[in-house]
Coordinates of C-alpha atoms in Angstrom, one line a residue:
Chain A
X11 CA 66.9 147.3 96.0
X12 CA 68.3 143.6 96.4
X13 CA 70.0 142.6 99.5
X14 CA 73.2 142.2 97.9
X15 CA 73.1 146.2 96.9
X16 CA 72.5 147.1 100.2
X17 CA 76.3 147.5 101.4
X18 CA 77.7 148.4 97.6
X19 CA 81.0 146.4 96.6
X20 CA 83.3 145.6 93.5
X21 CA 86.2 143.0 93.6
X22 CA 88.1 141.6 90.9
X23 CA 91.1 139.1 90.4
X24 CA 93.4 138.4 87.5
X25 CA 95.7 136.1 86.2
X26 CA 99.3 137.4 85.0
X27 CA 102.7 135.5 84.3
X28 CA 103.3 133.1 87.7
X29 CA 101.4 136.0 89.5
X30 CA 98.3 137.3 90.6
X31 CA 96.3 140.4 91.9
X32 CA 93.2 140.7 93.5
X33 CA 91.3 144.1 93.9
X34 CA 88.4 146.0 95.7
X35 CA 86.8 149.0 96.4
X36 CA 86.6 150.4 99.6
X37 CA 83.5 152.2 100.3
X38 CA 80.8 151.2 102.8
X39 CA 77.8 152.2 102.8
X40 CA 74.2 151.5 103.9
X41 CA 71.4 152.4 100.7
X42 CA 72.8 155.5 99.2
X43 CA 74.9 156.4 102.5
X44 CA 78.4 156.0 102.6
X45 CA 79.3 155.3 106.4
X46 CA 83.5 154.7 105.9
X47 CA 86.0 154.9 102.7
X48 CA 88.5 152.3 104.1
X49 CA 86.5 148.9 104.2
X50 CA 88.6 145.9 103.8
X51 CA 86.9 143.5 101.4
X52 CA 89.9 141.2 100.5
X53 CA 91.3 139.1 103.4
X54 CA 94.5 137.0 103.7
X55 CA 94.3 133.0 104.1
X56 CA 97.8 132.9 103.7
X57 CA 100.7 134.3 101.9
X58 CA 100.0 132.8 98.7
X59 CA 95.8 132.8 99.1
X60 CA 93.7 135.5 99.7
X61 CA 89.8 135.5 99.4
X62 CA 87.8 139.0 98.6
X63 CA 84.3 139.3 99.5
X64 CA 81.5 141.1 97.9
X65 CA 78.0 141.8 99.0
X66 CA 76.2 141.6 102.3
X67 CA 79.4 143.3 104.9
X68 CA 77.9 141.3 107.8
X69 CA 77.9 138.2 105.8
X70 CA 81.8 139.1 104.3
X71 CA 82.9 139.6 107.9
X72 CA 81.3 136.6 109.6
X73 CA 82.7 134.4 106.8
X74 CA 85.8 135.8 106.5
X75 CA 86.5 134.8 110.5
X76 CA 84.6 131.1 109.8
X77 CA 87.1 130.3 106.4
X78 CA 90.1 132.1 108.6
X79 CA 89.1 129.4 111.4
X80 CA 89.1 126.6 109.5
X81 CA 92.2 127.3 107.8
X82 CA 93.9 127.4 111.5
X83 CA 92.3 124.2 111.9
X84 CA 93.8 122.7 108.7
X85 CA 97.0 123.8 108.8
X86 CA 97.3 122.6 112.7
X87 CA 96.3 119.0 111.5
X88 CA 97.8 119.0 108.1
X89 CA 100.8 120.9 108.9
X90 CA 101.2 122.8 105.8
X91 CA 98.6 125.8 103.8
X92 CA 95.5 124.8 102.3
X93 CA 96.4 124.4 98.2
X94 CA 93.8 127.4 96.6
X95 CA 91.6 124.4 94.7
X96 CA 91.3 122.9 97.9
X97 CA 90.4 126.2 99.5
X98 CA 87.7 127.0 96.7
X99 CA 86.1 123.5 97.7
X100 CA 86.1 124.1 100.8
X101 CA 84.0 127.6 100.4
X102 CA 81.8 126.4 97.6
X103 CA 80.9 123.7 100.4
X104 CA 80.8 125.9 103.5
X105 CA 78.4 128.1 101.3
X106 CA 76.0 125.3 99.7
X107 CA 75.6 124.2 103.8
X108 CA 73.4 127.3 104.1
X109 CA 71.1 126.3 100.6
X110 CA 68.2 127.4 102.3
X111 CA 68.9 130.4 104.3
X112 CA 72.6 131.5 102.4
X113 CA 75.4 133.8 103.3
X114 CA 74.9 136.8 100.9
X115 CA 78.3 137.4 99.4
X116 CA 80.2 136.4 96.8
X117 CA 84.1 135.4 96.8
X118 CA 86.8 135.9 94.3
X119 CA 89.5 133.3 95.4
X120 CA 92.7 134.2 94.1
X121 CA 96.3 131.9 94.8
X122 CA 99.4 130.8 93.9
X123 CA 99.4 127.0 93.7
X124 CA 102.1 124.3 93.7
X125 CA 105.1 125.1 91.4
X126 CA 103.3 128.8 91.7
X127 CA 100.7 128.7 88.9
X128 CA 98.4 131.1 90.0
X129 CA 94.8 130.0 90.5
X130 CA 91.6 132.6 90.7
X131 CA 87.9 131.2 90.8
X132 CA 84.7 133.0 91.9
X133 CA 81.3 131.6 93.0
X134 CA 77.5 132.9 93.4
X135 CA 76.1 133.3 97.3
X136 CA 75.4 129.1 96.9
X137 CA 79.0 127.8 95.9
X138 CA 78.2 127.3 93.0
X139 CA 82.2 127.3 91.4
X140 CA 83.4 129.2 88.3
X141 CA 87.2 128.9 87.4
X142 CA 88.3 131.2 85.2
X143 CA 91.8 131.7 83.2
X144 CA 91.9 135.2 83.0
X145 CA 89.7 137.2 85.2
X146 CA 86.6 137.3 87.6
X147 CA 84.8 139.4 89.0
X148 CA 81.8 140.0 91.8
X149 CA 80.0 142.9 93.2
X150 CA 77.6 145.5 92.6
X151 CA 79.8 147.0 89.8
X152 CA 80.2 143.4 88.1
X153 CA 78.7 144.2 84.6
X154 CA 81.3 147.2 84.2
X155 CA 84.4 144.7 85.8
X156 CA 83.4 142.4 83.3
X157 CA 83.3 145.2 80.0
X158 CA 86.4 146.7 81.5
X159 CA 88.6 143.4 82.0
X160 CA 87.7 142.1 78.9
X161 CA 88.9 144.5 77.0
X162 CA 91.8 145.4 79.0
X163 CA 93.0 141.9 79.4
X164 CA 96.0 140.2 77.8
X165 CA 97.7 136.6 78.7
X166 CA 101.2 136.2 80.6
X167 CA 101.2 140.2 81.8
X168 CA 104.5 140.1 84.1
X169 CA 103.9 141.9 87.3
X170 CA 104.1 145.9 86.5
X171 CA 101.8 145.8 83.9
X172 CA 98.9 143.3 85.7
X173 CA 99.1 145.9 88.2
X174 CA 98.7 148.7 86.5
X175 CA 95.6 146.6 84.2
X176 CA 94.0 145.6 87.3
X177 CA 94.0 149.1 88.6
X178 CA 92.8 151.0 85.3
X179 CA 90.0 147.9 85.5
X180 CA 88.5 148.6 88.9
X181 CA 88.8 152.4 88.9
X182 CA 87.0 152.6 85.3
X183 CA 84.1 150.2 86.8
X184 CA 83.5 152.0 89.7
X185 CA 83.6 155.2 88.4
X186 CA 80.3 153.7 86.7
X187 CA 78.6 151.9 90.0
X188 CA 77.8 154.6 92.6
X189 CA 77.2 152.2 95.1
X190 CA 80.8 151.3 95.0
X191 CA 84.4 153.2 94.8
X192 CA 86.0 156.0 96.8
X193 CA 89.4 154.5 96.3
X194 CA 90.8 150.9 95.8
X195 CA 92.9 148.3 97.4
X196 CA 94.7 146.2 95.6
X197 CA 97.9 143.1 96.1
X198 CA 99.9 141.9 93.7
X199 CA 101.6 138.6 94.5
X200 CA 104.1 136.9 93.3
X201 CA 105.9 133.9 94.3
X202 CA 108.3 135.8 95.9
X203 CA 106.5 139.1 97.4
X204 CA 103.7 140.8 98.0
X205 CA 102.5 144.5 97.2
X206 CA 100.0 145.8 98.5
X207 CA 98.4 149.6 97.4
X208 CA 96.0 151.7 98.4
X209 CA 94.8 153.5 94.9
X210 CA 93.2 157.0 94.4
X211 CA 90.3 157.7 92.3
X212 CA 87.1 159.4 92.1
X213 CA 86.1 159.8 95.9
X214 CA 82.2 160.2 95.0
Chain B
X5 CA 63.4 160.3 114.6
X6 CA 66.3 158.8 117.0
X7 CA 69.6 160.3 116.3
X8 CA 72.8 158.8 117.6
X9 CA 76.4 160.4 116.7
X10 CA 79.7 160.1 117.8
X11 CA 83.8 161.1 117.3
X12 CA 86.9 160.9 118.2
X13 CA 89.1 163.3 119.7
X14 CA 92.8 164.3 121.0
X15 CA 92.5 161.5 124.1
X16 CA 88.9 161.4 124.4
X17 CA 85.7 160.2 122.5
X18 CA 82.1 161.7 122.8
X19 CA 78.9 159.8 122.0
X20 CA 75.8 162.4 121.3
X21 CA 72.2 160.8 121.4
X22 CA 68.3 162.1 121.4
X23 CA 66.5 161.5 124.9
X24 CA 63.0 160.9 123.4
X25 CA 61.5 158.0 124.0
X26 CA 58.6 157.6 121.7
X27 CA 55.8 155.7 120.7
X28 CA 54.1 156.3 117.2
X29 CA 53.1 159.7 117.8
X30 CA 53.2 159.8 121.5
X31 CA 56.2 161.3 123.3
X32 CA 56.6 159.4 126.5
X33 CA 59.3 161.1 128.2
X34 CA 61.9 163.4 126.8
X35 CA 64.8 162.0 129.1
X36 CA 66.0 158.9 128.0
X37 CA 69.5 157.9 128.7
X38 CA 70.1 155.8 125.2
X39 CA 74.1 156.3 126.1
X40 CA 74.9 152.9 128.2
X41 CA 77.9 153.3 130.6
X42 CA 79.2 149.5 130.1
X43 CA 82.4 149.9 133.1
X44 CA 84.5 152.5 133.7
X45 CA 85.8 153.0 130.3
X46 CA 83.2 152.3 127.6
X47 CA 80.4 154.0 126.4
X48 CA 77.6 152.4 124.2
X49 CA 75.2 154.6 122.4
X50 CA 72.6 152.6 121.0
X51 CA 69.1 153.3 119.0
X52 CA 66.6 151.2 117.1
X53 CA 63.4 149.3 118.8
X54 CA 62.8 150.4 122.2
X55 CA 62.5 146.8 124.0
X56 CA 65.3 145.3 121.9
X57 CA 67.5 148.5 122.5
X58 CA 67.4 148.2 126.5
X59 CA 67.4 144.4 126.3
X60 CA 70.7 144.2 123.8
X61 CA 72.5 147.1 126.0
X62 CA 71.9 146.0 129.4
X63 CA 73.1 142.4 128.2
X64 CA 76.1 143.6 126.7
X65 CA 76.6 145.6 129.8
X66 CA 76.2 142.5 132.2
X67 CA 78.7 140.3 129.9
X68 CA 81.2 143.4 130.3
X69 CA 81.2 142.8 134.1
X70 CA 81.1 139.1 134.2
X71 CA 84.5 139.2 131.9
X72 CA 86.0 141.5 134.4
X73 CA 84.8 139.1 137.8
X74 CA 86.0 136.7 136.0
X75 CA 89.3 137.7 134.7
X76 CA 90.2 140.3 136.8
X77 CA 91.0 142.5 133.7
X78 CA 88.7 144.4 131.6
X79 CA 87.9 143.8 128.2
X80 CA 89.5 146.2 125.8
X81 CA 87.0 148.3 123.5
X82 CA 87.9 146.3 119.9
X83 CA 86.9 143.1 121.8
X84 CA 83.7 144.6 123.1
X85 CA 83.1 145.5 119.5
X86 CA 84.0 142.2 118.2
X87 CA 82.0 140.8 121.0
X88 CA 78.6 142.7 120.4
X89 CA 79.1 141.9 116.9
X90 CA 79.0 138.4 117.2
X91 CA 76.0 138.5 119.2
X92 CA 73.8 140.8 116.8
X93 CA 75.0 137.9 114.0
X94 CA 73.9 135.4 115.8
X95 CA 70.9 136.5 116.3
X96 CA 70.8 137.8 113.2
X97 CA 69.6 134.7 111.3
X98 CA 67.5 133.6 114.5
X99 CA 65.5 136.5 116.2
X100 CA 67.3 139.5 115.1
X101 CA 68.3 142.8 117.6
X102 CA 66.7 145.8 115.8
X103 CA 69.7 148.0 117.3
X104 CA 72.2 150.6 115.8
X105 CA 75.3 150.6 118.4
X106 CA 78.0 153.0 118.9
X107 CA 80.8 152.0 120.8
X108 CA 82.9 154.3 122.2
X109 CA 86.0 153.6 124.9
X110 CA 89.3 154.2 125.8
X111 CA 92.4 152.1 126.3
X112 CA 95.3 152.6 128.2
X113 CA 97.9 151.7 125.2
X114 CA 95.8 152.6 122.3
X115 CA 93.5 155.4 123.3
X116 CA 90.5 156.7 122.7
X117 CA 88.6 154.4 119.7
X118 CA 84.9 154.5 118.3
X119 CA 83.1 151.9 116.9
X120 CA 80.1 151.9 114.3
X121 CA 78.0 148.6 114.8
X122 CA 74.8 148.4 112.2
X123 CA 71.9 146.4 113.5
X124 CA 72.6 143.9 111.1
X125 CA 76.2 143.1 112.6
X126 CA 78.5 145.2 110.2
X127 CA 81.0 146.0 112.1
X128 CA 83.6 148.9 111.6
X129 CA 86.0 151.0 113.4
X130 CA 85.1 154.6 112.5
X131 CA 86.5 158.3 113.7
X132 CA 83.1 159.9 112.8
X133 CA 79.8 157.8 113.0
X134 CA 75.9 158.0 112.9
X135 CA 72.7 156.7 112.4
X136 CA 68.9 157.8 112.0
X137 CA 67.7 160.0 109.9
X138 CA 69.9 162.3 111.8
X139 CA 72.8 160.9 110.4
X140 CA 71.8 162.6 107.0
X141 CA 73.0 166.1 108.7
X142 CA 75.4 165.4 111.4
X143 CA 77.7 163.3 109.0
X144 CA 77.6 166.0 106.6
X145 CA 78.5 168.5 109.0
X146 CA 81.0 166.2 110.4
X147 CA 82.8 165.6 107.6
X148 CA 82.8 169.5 106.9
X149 CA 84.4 170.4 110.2
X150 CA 85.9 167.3 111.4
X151 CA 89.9 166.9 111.4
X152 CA 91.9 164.0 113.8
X153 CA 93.2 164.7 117.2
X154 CA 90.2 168.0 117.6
X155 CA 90.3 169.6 121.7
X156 CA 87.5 168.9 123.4
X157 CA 86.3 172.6 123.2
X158 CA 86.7 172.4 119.1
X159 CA 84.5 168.4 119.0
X160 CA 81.8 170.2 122.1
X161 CA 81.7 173.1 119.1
X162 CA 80.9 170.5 116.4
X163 CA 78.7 168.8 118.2
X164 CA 76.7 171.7 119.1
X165 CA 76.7 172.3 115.1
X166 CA 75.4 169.3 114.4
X167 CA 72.9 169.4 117.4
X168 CA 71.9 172.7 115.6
X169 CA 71.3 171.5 112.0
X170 CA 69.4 168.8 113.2
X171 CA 67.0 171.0 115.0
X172 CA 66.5 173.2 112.0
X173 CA 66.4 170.4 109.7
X174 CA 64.6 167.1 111.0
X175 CA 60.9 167.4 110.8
X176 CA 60.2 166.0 113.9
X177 CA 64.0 166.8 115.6
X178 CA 63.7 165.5 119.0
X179 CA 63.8 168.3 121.8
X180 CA 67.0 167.2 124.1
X181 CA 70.3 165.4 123.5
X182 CA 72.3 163.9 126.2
X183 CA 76.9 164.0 125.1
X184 CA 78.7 161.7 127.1
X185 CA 82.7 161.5 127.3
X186 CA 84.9 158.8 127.6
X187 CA 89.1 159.6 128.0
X188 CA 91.7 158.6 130.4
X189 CA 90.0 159.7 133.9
X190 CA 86.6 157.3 132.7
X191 CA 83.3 157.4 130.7
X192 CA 80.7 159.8 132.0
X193 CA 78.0 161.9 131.1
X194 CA 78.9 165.3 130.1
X195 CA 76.4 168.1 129.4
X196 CA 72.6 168.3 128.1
X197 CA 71.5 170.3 125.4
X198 CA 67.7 170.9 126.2
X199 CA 64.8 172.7 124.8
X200 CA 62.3 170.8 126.8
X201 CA 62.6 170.3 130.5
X202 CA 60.8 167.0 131.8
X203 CA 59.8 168.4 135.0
X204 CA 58.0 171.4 134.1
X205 CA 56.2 168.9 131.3
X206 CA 55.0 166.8 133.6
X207 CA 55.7 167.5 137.2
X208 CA 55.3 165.7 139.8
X209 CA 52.0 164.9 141.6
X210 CA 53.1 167.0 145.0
X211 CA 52.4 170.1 142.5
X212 CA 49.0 169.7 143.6
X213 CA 48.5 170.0 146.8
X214 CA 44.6 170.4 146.6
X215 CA 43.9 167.2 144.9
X216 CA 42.5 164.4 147.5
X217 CA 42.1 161.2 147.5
X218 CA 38.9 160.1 145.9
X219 CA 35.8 158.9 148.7
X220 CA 33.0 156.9 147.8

């Protein structure tokens, strides 16, 4: 089984109409083990950025503190958030440093940019970018994510109903991928708020 | 075979591990302490490769203190845990720690907490963790019987269970386990369950009175 299998994970981020959401899963497990049913995959840059993180655990939470650092660092000498293009640059970069001996995981970035377009990309374990307009996806259930968004998806959703698309996507995908599921997490953000829920699916 | 297991309870927190110490199929002693007492609130229950496992422990242990001389505070469990994590991923991509660690404490504010740390530096906070082959049965059994907030006598009971299933169901279930405690009056060691007892195995050499010493 590949390295990237060994932990099981499915994230996904889509675009609506001057919003975003970004989901997981939320099992961890080790081979065909599930250790805990509440792992938190997607982390927070700030209010209007949020990264999730699929593969290796070890690798998602050691980069997860490293991008959350040099955030802090930007926005202490910049004085304002990091724009999510800039962000996306700045992972692709921090992960093409390790070429030769990489972090396993693979991000969804997912934002709200100036004037609140929202922005998503996701990359392979290298940095190698992909921007998307509608969707992306990363994990061990990505083949499924990618069936299930594609034919789910529509342009300009408003808010209610990317949330409920986002939702239907993950938990159909899962349900597919036993190395991933018990549950999901997903945000929706919009340029004004941001909701956060916990869903309830198959726990198997 | 090493098994390692650990909950939470109402105000307390109990680490369970195997006392075998083995090498390929030699048993070398069957009283191990794997169940590190880092100060006077923390308990880390650790298994993996025997040299790396006393080496990781006992440094993690000595850090511990040196935080305390040198603060005057000690460190609360999460920053233990986030401390031994950063260790095992540095050394991760360097000369890795082949070491499983649960870590168990208590706080004064937050209570008792328990900590799952895989040997490659996953790091999660857990009411019900395990590893080994062990694992297989007493996470099973846990998540049967387990609820939040359990008495001590109703966690010593599902401990015992688990103890149980692991004996009937491990092929080569180690003899003893060592449970250690940690709540509000400290971390120490609370009950063995044996089946082997090291000094009748291999008692001492006074047993033999009639044995000289050997003369040219």
């Amino acid at each position: 089984m590949s390295i990237f299998e060994y932990n099981g994970s499915a994230v996904v981020a889509m675009v609506g109409k001057n919003c975003f959401a970004i989901a997981s899963d939320r099992r961890l497990g080790v081979n065909l083990q599930t250790i805990a049913t509440d792992f938190q995959r997607i982390h927070k840059i700030h209010p209007k950025l949020y990264i999730g993180l699929s593969g290796l655990a070890t690798d998602v939470q050691t980069l997860s503190q490293k991008l959350a650092f040099r955030h802090k660092l930007y926005v202490l000498r910049e004085e304002r958030d990091m724009r999510p293009e800039t962000f996306a640059s700045l992972v692709s970069a921090l992960l093409y440093e390790k070429r030769f001996g990489p972090y396993l995981c693979m991000p969804v970035i997912a934002g709200l940019g100036d004037d609140n377009v929202p922005f998503i990309c996701t990359m392979d374990c290298l940095g190698a970018k992909e921007l998307a307009k509608d969707f992306v996806v990363s994990g061990t259930a990505s083949e499924s994510l990618y069936g299930a968004c594609e034919s789910m998806f529509k342009a300009d959703m408003e808010p209610d109903e990317l949330f409920e698309t986002i939702s239907q996507a993950l938990l159909a995908s899962v349900d597919r991928d036993c190395l991933s599921g018990w549950g999901g997490h997903v945000l929706l953000v919009t340029p004004t708020e941001v909701h956060e829920k916990t869903l309830k699916g198959r726990m198997d | 075979m090493e098994c390692v297991f650990g909950l939470v309870g109402d105000g307390f927190a109990l680490v369970v591990a195997d006392t075998s110490a083995v090498n390929s199929i030699l048993v070398h002693k069957t009283d191990e302490d794997k169940v590190m007492l880092l100060d006077s609130h923390k308990l880390l229950g650790a298994s993996g490769e025997a040299g790396d496992r006393v080496q990781f422990t006992e440094y993690i242990q000595k850090n511990v203190h040196l935080y305390q001389f040198r603060n005057g505070i000690p460190l609360t469990t999460s920053a233990t845990a986030n401390f031994t994590r950063g260790q095992l991923a540095t050394a991760l991509r360097k000369s890795p720690y082949s070491v499983n660690v649960l870590l168990a404490g208590y706080d004064k504010d937050i209570g008792p907490s328990l900590y799952y740390i895989d040997y490659l530096a996953t790091l999660h906070k857990v009411e019900k963790g395990a590893f080994g082959y062990g694992s297989f049965f007493s996470l099973s059994t846990m998540d049967r019987h387990y609820h939040s907030g359990m008495s001590l006598e109703a966690a010593i009971t599902l401990v015992d269970q688990c103890i149980k299933e692991i004996r009937s169901r491990l092929v080569i279930a180690p003899p003893n386990f060592i449970i250690k405690i940690v709540d509000k009056d400290g971390a120490r060691e609370y009950a063995w369950r044996e089946t082997i007892n090291e000094a009748e195995v291999a008692p001492p050499v006074e047993a033999f009175p009639e044995a000289g010493t050997i003369t040219a």
